[in-house]
Coordinates of C-alpha atoms in Angstrom, one line a residue:
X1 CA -107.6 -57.7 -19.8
X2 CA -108.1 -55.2 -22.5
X3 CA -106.1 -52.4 -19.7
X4 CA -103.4 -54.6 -19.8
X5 CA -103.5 -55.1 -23.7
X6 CA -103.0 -51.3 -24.1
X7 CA -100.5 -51.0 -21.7
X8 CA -98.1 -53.3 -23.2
X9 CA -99.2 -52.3 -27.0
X10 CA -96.0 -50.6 -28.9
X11 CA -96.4 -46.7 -28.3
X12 CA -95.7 -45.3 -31.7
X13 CA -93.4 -42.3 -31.8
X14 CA -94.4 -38.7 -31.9
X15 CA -93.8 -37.5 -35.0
X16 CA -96.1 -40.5 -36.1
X17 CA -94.0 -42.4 -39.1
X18 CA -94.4 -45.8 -39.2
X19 CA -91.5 -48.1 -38.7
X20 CA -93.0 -50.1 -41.8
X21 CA -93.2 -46.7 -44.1
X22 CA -89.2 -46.0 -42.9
X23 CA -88.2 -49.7 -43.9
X24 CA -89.4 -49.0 -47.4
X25 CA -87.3 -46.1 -47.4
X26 CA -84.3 -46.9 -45.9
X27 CA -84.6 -49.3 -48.9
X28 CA -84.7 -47.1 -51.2
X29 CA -81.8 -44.8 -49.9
X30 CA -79.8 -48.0 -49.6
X31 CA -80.5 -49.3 -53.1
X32 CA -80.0 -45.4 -54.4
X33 CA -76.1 -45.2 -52.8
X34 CA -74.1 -44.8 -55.8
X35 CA -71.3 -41.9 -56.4
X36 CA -69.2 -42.1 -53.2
X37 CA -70.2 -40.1 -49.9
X38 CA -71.0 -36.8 -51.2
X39 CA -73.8 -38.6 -53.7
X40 CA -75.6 -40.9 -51.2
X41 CA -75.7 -37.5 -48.7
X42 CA -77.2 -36.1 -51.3
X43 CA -79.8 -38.4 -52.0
X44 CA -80.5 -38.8 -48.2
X45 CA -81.0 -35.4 -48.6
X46 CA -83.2 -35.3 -51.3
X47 CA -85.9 -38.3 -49.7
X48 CA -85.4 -37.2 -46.1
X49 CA -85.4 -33.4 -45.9
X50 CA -86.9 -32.4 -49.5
X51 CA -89.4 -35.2 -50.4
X52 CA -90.1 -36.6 -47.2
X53 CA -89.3 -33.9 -44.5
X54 CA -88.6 -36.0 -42.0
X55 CA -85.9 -34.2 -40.9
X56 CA -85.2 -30.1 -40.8
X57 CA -82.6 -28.6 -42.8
X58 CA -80.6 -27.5 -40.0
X59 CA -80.7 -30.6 -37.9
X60 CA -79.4 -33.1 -41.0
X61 CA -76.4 -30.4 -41.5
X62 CA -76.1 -30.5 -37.6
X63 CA -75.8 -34.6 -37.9
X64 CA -73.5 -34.7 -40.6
X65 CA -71.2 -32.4 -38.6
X66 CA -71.0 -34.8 -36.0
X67 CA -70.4 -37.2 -38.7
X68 CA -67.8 -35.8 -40.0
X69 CA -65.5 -35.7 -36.5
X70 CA -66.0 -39.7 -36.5
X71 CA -63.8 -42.2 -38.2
X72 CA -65.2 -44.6 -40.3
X73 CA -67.9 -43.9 -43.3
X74 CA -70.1 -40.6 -42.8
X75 CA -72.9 -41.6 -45.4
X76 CA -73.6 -44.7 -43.5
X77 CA -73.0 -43.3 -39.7
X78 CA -75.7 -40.3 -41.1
X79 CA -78.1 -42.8 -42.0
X80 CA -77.5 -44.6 -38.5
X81 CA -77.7 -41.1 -37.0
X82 CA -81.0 -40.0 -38.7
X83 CA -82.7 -43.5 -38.4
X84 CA -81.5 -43.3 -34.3
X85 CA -83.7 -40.1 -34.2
X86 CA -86.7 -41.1 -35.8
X87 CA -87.3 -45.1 -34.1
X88 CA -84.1 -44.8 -31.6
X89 CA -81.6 -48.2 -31.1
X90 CA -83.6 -50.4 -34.2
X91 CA -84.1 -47.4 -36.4
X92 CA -80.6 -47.0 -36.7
X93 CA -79.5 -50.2 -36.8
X94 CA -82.1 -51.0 -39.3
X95 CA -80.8 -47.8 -41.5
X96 CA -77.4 -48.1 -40.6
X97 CA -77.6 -52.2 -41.5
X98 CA -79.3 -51.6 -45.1
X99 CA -77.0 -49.2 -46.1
X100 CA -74.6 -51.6 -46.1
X101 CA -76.2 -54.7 -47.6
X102 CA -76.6 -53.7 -51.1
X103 CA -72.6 -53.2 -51.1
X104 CA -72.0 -56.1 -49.2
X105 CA -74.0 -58.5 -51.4
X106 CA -72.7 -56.9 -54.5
X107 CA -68.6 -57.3 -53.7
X108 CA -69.0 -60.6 -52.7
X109 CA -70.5 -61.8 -55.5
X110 CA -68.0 -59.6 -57.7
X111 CA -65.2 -61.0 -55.5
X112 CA -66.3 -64.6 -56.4
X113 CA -66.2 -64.0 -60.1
X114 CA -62.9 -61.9 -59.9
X115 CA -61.0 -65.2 -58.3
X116 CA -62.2 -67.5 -60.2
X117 CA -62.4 -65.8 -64.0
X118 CA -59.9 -63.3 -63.3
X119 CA -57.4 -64.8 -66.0
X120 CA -60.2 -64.1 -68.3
X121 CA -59.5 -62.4 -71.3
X122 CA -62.7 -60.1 -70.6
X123 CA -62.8 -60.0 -67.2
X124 CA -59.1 -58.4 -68.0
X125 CA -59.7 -55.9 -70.5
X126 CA -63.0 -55.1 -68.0
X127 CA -61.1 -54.2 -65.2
X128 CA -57.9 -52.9 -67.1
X129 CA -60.4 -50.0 -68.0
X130 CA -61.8 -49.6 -64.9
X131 CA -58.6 -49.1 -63.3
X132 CA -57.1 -45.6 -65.3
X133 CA -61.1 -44.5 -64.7
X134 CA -60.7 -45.3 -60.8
X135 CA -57.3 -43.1 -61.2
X136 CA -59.0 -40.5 -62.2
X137 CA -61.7 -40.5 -59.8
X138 CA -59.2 -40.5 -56.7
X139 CA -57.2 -37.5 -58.4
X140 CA -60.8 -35.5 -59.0
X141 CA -62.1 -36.7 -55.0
X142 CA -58.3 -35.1 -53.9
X143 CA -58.6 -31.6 -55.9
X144 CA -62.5 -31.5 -54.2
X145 CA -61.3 -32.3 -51.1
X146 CA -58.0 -29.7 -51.4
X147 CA -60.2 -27.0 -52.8
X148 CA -62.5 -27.2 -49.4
X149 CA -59.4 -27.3 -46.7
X150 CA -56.5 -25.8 -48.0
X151 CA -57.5 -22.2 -47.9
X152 CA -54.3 -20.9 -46.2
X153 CA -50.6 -21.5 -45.7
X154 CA -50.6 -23.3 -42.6
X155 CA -52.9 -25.9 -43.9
X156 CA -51.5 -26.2 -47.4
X157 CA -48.3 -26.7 -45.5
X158 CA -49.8 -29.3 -43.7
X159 CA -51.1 -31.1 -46.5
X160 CA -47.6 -31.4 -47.7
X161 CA -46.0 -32.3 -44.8
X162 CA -48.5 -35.1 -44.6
X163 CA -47.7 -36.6 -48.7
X164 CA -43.7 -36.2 -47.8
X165 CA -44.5 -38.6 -44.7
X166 CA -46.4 -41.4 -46.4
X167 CA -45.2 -41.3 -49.7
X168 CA -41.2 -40.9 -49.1
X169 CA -40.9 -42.3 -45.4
X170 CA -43.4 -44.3 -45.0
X171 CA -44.8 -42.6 -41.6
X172 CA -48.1 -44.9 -40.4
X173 CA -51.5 -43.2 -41.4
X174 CA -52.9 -43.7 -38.1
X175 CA -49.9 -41.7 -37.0
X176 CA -50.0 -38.8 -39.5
X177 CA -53.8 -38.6 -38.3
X178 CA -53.3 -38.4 -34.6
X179 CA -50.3 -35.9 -35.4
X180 CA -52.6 -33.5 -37.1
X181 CA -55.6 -33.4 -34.9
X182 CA -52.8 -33.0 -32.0
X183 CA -51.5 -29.6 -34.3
X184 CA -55.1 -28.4 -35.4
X185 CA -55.8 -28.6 -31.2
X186 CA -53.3 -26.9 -30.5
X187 CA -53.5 -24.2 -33.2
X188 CA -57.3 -23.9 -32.8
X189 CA -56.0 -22.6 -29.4
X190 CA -53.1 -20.2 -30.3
X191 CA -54.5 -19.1 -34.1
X192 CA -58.0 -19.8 -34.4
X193 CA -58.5 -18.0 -37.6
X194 CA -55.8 -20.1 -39.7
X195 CA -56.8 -23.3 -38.4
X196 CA -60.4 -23.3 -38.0
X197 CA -61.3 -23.5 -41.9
X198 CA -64.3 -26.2 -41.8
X199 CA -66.6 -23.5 -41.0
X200 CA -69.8 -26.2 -42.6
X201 CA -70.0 -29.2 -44.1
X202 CA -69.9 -29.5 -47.8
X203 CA -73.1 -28.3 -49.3
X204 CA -76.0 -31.1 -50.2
X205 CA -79.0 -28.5 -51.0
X206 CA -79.4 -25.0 -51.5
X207 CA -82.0 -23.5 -49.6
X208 CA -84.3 -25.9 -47.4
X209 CA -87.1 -24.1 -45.8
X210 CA -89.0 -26.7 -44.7
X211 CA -87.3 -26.9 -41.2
X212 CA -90.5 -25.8 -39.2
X213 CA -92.5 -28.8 -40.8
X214 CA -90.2 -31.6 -40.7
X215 CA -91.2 -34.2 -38.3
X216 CA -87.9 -34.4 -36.4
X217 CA -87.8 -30.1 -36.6
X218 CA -84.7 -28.1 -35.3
X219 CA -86.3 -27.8 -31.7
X220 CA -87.5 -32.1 -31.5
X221 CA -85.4 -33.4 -28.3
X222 CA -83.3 -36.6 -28.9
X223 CA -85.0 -40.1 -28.4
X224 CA -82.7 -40.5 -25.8
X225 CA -80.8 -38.3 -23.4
X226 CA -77.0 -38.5 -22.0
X227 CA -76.3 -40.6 -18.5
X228 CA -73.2 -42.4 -17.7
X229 CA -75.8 -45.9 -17.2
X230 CA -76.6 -45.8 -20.8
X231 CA -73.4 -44.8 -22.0
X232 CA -71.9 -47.9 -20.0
X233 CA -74.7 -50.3 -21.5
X234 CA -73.8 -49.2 -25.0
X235 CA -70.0 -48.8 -24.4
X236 CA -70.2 -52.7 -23.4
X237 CA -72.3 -54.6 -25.7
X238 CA -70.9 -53.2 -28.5
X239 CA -67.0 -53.4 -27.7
X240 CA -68.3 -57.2 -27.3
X241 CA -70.1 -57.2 -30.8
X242 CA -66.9 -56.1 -31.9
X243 CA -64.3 -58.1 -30.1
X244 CA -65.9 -60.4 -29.2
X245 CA -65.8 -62.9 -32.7
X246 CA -62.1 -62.1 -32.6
X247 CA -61.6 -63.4 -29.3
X248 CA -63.4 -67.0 -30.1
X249 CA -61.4 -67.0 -33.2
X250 CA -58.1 -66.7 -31.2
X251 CA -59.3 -69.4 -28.9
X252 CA -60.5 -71.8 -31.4
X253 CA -57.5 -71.1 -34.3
X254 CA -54.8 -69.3 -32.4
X255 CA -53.6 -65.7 -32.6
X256 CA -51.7 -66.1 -36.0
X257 CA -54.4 -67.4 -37.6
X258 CA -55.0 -65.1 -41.0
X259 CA -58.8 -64.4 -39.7
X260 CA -57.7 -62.8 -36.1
X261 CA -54.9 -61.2 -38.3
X262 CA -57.8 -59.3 -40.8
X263 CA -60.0 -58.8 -38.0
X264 CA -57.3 -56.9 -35.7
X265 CA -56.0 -55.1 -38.9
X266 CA -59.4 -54.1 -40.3
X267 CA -60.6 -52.9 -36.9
X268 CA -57.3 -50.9 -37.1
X269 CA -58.4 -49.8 -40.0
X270 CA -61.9 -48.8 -39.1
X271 CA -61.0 -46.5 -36.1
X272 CA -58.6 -44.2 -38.0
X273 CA -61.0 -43.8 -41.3
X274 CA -60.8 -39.9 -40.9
X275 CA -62.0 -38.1 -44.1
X276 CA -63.4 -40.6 -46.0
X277 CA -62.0 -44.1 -47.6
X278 CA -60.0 -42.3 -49.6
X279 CA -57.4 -41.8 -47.0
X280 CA -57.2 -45.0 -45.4
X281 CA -57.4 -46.8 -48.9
X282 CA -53.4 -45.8 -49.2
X283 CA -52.7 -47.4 -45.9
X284 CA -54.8 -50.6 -46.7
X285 CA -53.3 -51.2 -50.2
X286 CA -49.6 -50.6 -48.9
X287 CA -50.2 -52.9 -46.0
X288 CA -52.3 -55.9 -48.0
X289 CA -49.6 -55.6 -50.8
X290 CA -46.2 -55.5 -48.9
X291 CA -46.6 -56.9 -45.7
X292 CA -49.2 -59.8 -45.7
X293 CA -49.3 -60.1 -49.6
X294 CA -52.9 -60.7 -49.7
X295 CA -53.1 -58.6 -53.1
X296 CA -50.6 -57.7 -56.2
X297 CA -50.3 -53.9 -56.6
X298 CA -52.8 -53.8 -59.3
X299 CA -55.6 -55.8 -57.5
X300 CA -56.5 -52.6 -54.8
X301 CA -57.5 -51.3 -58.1
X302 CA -60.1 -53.8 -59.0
X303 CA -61.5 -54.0 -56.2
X304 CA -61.5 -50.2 -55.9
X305 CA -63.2 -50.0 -59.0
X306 CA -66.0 -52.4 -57.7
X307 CA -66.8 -50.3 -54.9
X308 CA -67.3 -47.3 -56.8
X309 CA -70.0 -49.3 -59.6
X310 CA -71.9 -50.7 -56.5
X311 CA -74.1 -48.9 -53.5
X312 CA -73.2 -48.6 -50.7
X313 CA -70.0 -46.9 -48.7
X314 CA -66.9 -46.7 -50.8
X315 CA -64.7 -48.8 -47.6
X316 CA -66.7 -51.7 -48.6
X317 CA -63.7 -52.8 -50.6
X318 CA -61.9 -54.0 -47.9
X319 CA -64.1 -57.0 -47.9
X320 CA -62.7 -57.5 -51.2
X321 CA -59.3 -57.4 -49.7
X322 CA -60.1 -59.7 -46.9
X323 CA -61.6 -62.3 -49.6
X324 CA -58.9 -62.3 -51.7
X325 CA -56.1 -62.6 -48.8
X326 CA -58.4 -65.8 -47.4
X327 CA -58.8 -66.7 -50.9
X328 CA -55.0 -67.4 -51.3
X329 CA -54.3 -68.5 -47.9
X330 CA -57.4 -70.6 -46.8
X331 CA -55.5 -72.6 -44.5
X332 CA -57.5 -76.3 -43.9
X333 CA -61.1 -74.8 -45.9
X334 CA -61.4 -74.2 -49.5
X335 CA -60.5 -71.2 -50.7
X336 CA -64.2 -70.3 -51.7
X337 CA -65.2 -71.1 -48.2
X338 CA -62.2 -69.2 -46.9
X339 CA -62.9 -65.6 -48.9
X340 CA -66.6 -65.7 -48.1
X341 CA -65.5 -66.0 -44.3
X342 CA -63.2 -63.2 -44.5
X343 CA -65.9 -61.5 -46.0
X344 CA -68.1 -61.9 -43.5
X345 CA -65.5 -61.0 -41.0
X346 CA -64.2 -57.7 -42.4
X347 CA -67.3 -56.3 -43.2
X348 CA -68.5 -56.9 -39.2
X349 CA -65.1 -55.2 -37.9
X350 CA -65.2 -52.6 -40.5
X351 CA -68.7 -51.2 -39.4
X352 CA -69.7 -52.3 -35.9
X353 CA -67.6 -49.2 -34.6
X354 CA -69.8 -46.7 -36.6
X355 CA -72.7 -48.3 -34.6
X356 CA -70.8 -47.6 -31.7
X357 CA -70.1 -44.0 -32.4
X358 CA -73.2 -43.3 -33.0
X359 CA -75.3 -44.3 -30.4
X360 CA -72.8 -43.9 -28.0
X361 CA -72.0 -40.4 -28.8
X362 CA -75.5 -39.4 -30.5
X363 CA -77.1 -38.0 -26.8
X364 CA -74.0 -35.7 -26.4
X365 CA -73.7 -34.4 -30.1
X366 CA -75.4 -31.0 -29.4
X367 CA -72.7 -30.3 -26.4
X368 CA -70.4 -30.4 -29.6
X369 CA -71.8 -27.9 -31.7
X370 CA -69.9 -25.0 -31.9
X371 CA -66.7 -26.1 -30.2
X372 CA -63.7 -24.6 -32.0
X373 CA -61.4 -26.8 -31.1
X374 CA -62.8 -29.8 -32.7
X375 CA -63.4 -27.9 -35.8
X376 CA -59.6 -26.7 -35.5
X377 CA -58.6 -30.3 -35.5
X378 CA -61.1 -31.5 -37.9
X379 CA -59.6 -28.9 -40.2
X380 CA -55.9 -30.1 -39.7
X381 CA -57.0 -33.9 -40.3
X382 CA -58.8 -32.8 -43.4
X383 CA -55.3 -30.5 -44.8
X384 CA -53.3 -33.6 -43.7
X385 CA -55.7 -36.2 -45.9
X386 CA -55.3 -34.3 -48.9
X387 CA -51.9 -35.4 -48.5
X388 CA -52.9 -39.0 -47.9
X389 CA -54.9 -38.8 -50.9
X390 CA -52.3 -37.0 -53.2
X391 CA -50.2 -40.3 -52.1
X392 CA -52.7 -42.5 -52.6
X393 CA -53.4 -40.9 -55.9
X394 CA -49.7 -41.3 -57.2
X395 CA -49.7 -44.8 -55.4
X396 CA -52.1 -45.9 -58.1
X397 CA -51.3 -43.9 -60.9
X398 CA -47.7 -45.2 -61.1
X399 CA -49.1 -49.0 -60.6
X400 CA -51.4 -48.2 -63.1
X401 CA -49.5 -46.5 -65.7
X402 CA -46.2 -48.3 -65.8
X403 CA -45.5 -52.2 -66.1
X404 CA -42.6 -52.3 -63.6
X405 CA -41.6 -50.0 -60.6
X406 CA -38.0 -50.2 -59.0
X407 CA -38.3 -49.4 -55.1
X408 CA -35.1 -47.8 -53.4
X409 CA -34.7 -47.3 -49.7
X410 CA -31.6 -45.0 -49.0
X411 CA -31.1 -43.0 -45.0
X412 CA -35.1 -43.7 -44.0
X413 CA -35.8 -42.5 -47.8
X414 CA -38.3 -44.6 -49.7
X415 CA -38.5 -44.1 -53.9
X416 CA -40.6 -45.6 -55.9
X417 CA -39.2 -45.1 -59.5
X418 CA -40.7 -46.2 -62.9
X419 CA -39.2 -47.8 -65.4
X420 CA -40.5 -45.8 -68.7
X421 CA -40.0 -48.3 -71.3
X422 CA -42.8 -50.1 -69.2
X423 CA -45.2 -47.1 -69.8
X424 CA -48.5 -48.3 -71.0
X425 CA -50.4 -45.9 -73.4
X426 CA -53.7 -47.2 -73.4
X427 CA -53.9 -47.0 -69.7
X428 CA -52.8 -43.1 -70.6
X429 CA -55.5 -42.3 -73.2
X430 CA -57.9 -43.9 -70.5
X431 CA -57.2 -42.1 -67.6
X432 CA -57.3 -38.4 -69.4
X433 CA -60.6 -39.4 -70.9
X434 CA -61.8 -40.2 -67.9
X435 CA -60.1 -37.6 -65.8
X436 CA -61.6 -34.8 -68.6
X437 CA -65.0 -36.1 -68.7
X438 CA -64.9 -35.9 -64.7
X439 CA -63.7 -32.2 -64.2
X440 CA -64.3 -30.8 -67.8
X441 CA -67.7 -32.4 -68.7
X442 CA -68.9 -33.2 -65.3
X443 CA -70.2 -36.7 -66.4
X444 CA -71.7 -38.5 -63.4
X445 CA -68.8 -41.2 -62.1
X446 CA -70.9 -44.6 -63.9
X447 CA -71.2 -43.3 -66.9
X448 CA -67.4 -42.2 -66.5
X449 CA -66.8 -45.9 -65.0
X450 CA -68.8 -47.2 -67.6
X451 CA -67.5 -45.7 -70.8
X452 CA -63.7 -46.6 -69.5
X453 CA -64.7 -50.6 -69.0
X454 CA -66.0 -50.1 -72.8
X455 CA -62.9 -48.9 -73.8
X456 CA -60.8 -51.7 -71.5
X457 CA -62.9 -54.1 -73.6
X458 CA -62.3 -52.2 -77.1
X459 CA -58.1 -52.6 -76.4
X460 CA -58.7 -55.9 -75.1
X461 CA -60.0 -57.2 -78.5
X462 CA -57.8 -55.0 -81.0
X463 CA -54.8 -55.2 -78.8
X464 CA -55.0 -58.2 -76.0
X465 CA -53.8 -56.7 -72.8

């Protein structure tokens, strides 16, 4: 009896860490996720390698490189990835699952004040200083991210390419991204040197040093390694985690239903989030303003703003999106019942494929390392997102800035054109501030946030907005 008691006692890992102790701290990084994706790496960074060591320098940059060739969030696919290391399939769901709940439980509870006090007099003067702030963010995020990949001509004229696309025809983002990878291939092969410019990720730490003592150290082999059987296994149930509540919906409400129409559309969304949310977020707003009218042009803005003054990833907002679209349209349920659904829903497509990626692709990731090829496309999809985000960024600022916007198509040519005696001046004096205090001053982005929603308020009482 007591043989057969040890034998089928849980065998705790090598490297000895509690699954309890990581709980607590996968807590801790979740609750800690503020500033976008470059903040929450660097305060997984801080507990993991610094504070904890956990996990060598070299084999967190070595994750976040992987990271970084997925679609979808990279903050919360590294946390999946380092939590996969240390207590395999639940470690990573169980790091990969809090990093989202903070966000999650924070939007929706945002989302349901937003529909229901939005005509609020300071709910409105709230968010119409968040919004010039959230401007400014998205301008500051594009000149960070152009300053890293456009080091040459070729991808410069990539970048530009990419803005003329969106912004005046209209090309598809998931089509500008699979064009660019397709080029950086390609001219990884023929000119190596001008296309392979994402030598690293960017930097989290100086230094490290602690690499020999970590418990998962450069040399630790992966929980788990590569065979077709497992990757079958994986490949299967989660494809059915992820299709699988949009196929019952079909069945039970039909296929025009609005929740199988955010569900396909999100999970569009999810598999083409190269570079960060950024990029996508032009796509989304475009798409949930003009075609299924689940937003007005100024409401990506709000719930923009909400993403970036709660933890978690920054593509949360698209549950905000998917509430508000259910919230207008709830069919037979109220529209309470309706938004927290869509909620529900878009959060579940939005992030089950980062599961996927991950422990899918995790057993394979060191055949990766080093191929130039990736890294050549990588750096093409990176020069084309500026672009995406330059459009993104005038996208909002013109929304933002100006009352009324006349829209021309002429040949294939899309203008968007303001009309100036529309311009608002407040919204001006907000944005610079905020857009000075982010590049000039270097104020952390909630204080920046912050200080803007003060202001909102300020014009809201001396001059109702």
């Amino acid at each position: 009896m007591g043989k057969r008691i040890e034998e089928t006692a849980p065998v705790p890992p090598e490297h000895g860490i509690p699954f309890g102790e990581a709980l607590r701290v996968w807590v801790r990084v979740a609750l800690y996720s503020f500033g976008g994706p470059a903040g929450q790496m660097a305060v997984m960074h801080r507990i993991l390698v610094e504070e904890k060591r956990w996990i060598s320098e070299n084999r967190f940059l070595h994750a976040l490189n992987y990271t970084m060739l997925l679609p979808g969030p990279e903050a919360q696919q590294l946390a999946t990835y380092v939590g996969w290391l240390l207590h395999r399939t639940r470690g990573g769901l169980l790091a990969g699952t809090l990093f989202v709940l903070p966000g999650f439980v924070s939007i929706l509870l945002l989302s349901l004040l937003y529909a229901r006090f939005q005509e609020m007099s300071l709910m409105q003067g709230f968010f119409f200083g968040l919004k010039p702030a959230v401007m400014a963010i998205v301008v500051e995020a594009m000149i960070r991210i152009g300053r890293r990949a456009l080091q040459n001509r070729v991808m410069i004229t990539l970048a530009a390419a990419a803005f003329v696309a969106i912004f005046f025809f209209e090309v598809p983002f998931p089509l500008i991204i699979l064009a660019a990878g397709a080029i950086g291939f390609v001219g990884g092969h023929l000119r190596e040197e001008q296309f392979s410019v994402l030598k690293k990720p960017l930097a989290v730490s100086e230094g490290g040093g602690q690499s020999s003592r970590a418990a998962i150290s450069d040399t630790t082999p992966l929980p788990a390694p590569p065979s077709a059987g497992r990757s079958l296994r994986i490949l299967l149930v989660w494809l059915a985690l992820w299709f699988g509540p949009l196929v019952a919906l079909a069945s039970i409400l039909g296929t025009d239903h609005l929740f199988v129409t955010q569900g396909l559309f999100f999970s569009k969304a999810a598999v083409v989030t190269f570079g960060g949310a950024y990029a996508v977020l032009a796509y989304i707003a475009q798409e949930a303003v003009n075609t299924f009218h689940w937003l007005l042009p100024g409401e990506m803005l709000d719930g923009l703003a909400m993403a970036e003054t709660t933890p978690g990833p920054l593509i949360q907002v698209v549950q905000f999106v998917g509430f508000m679209g259910a919230y207008r349209f709830p069919d037979s349920l109220s529209p309470i019942t309706a938004g927290v659904i869509a909620s529900i829903l878009t959060t579940w497509v939005t992030f089950i494929p980062s599961f996927l990626w991950i422990f899918l692709g995790a057993p394979y990731v060191e055949r990766l390392r080093g191929n130039k090829k990736l890294t050549a496309a990588l750096s093409a999809i990176t020069a084309a997102v500026t672009g995406v985000i330059l459009n993104l960024a005038l996208w909002f600022s013109l929304h933002t800035l100006f009352g009324r916007l006349d829209e021309f198509h002429w040949f294939g040519l899309h203008l968007l054109v303001p009309v100036w005696t529309t311009w608002d001046a407040p919204a001006m004096l907000i944005a610079v501030a905020a857009f000075v205090a982010l590049l000039r001053f270097r104020l952390g982005m909630l204080t920046v946030l912050a200080s803007s929603a003060a202001g909102g308020l300020l014009f809201q009482l001396l001059l109702p907005v």
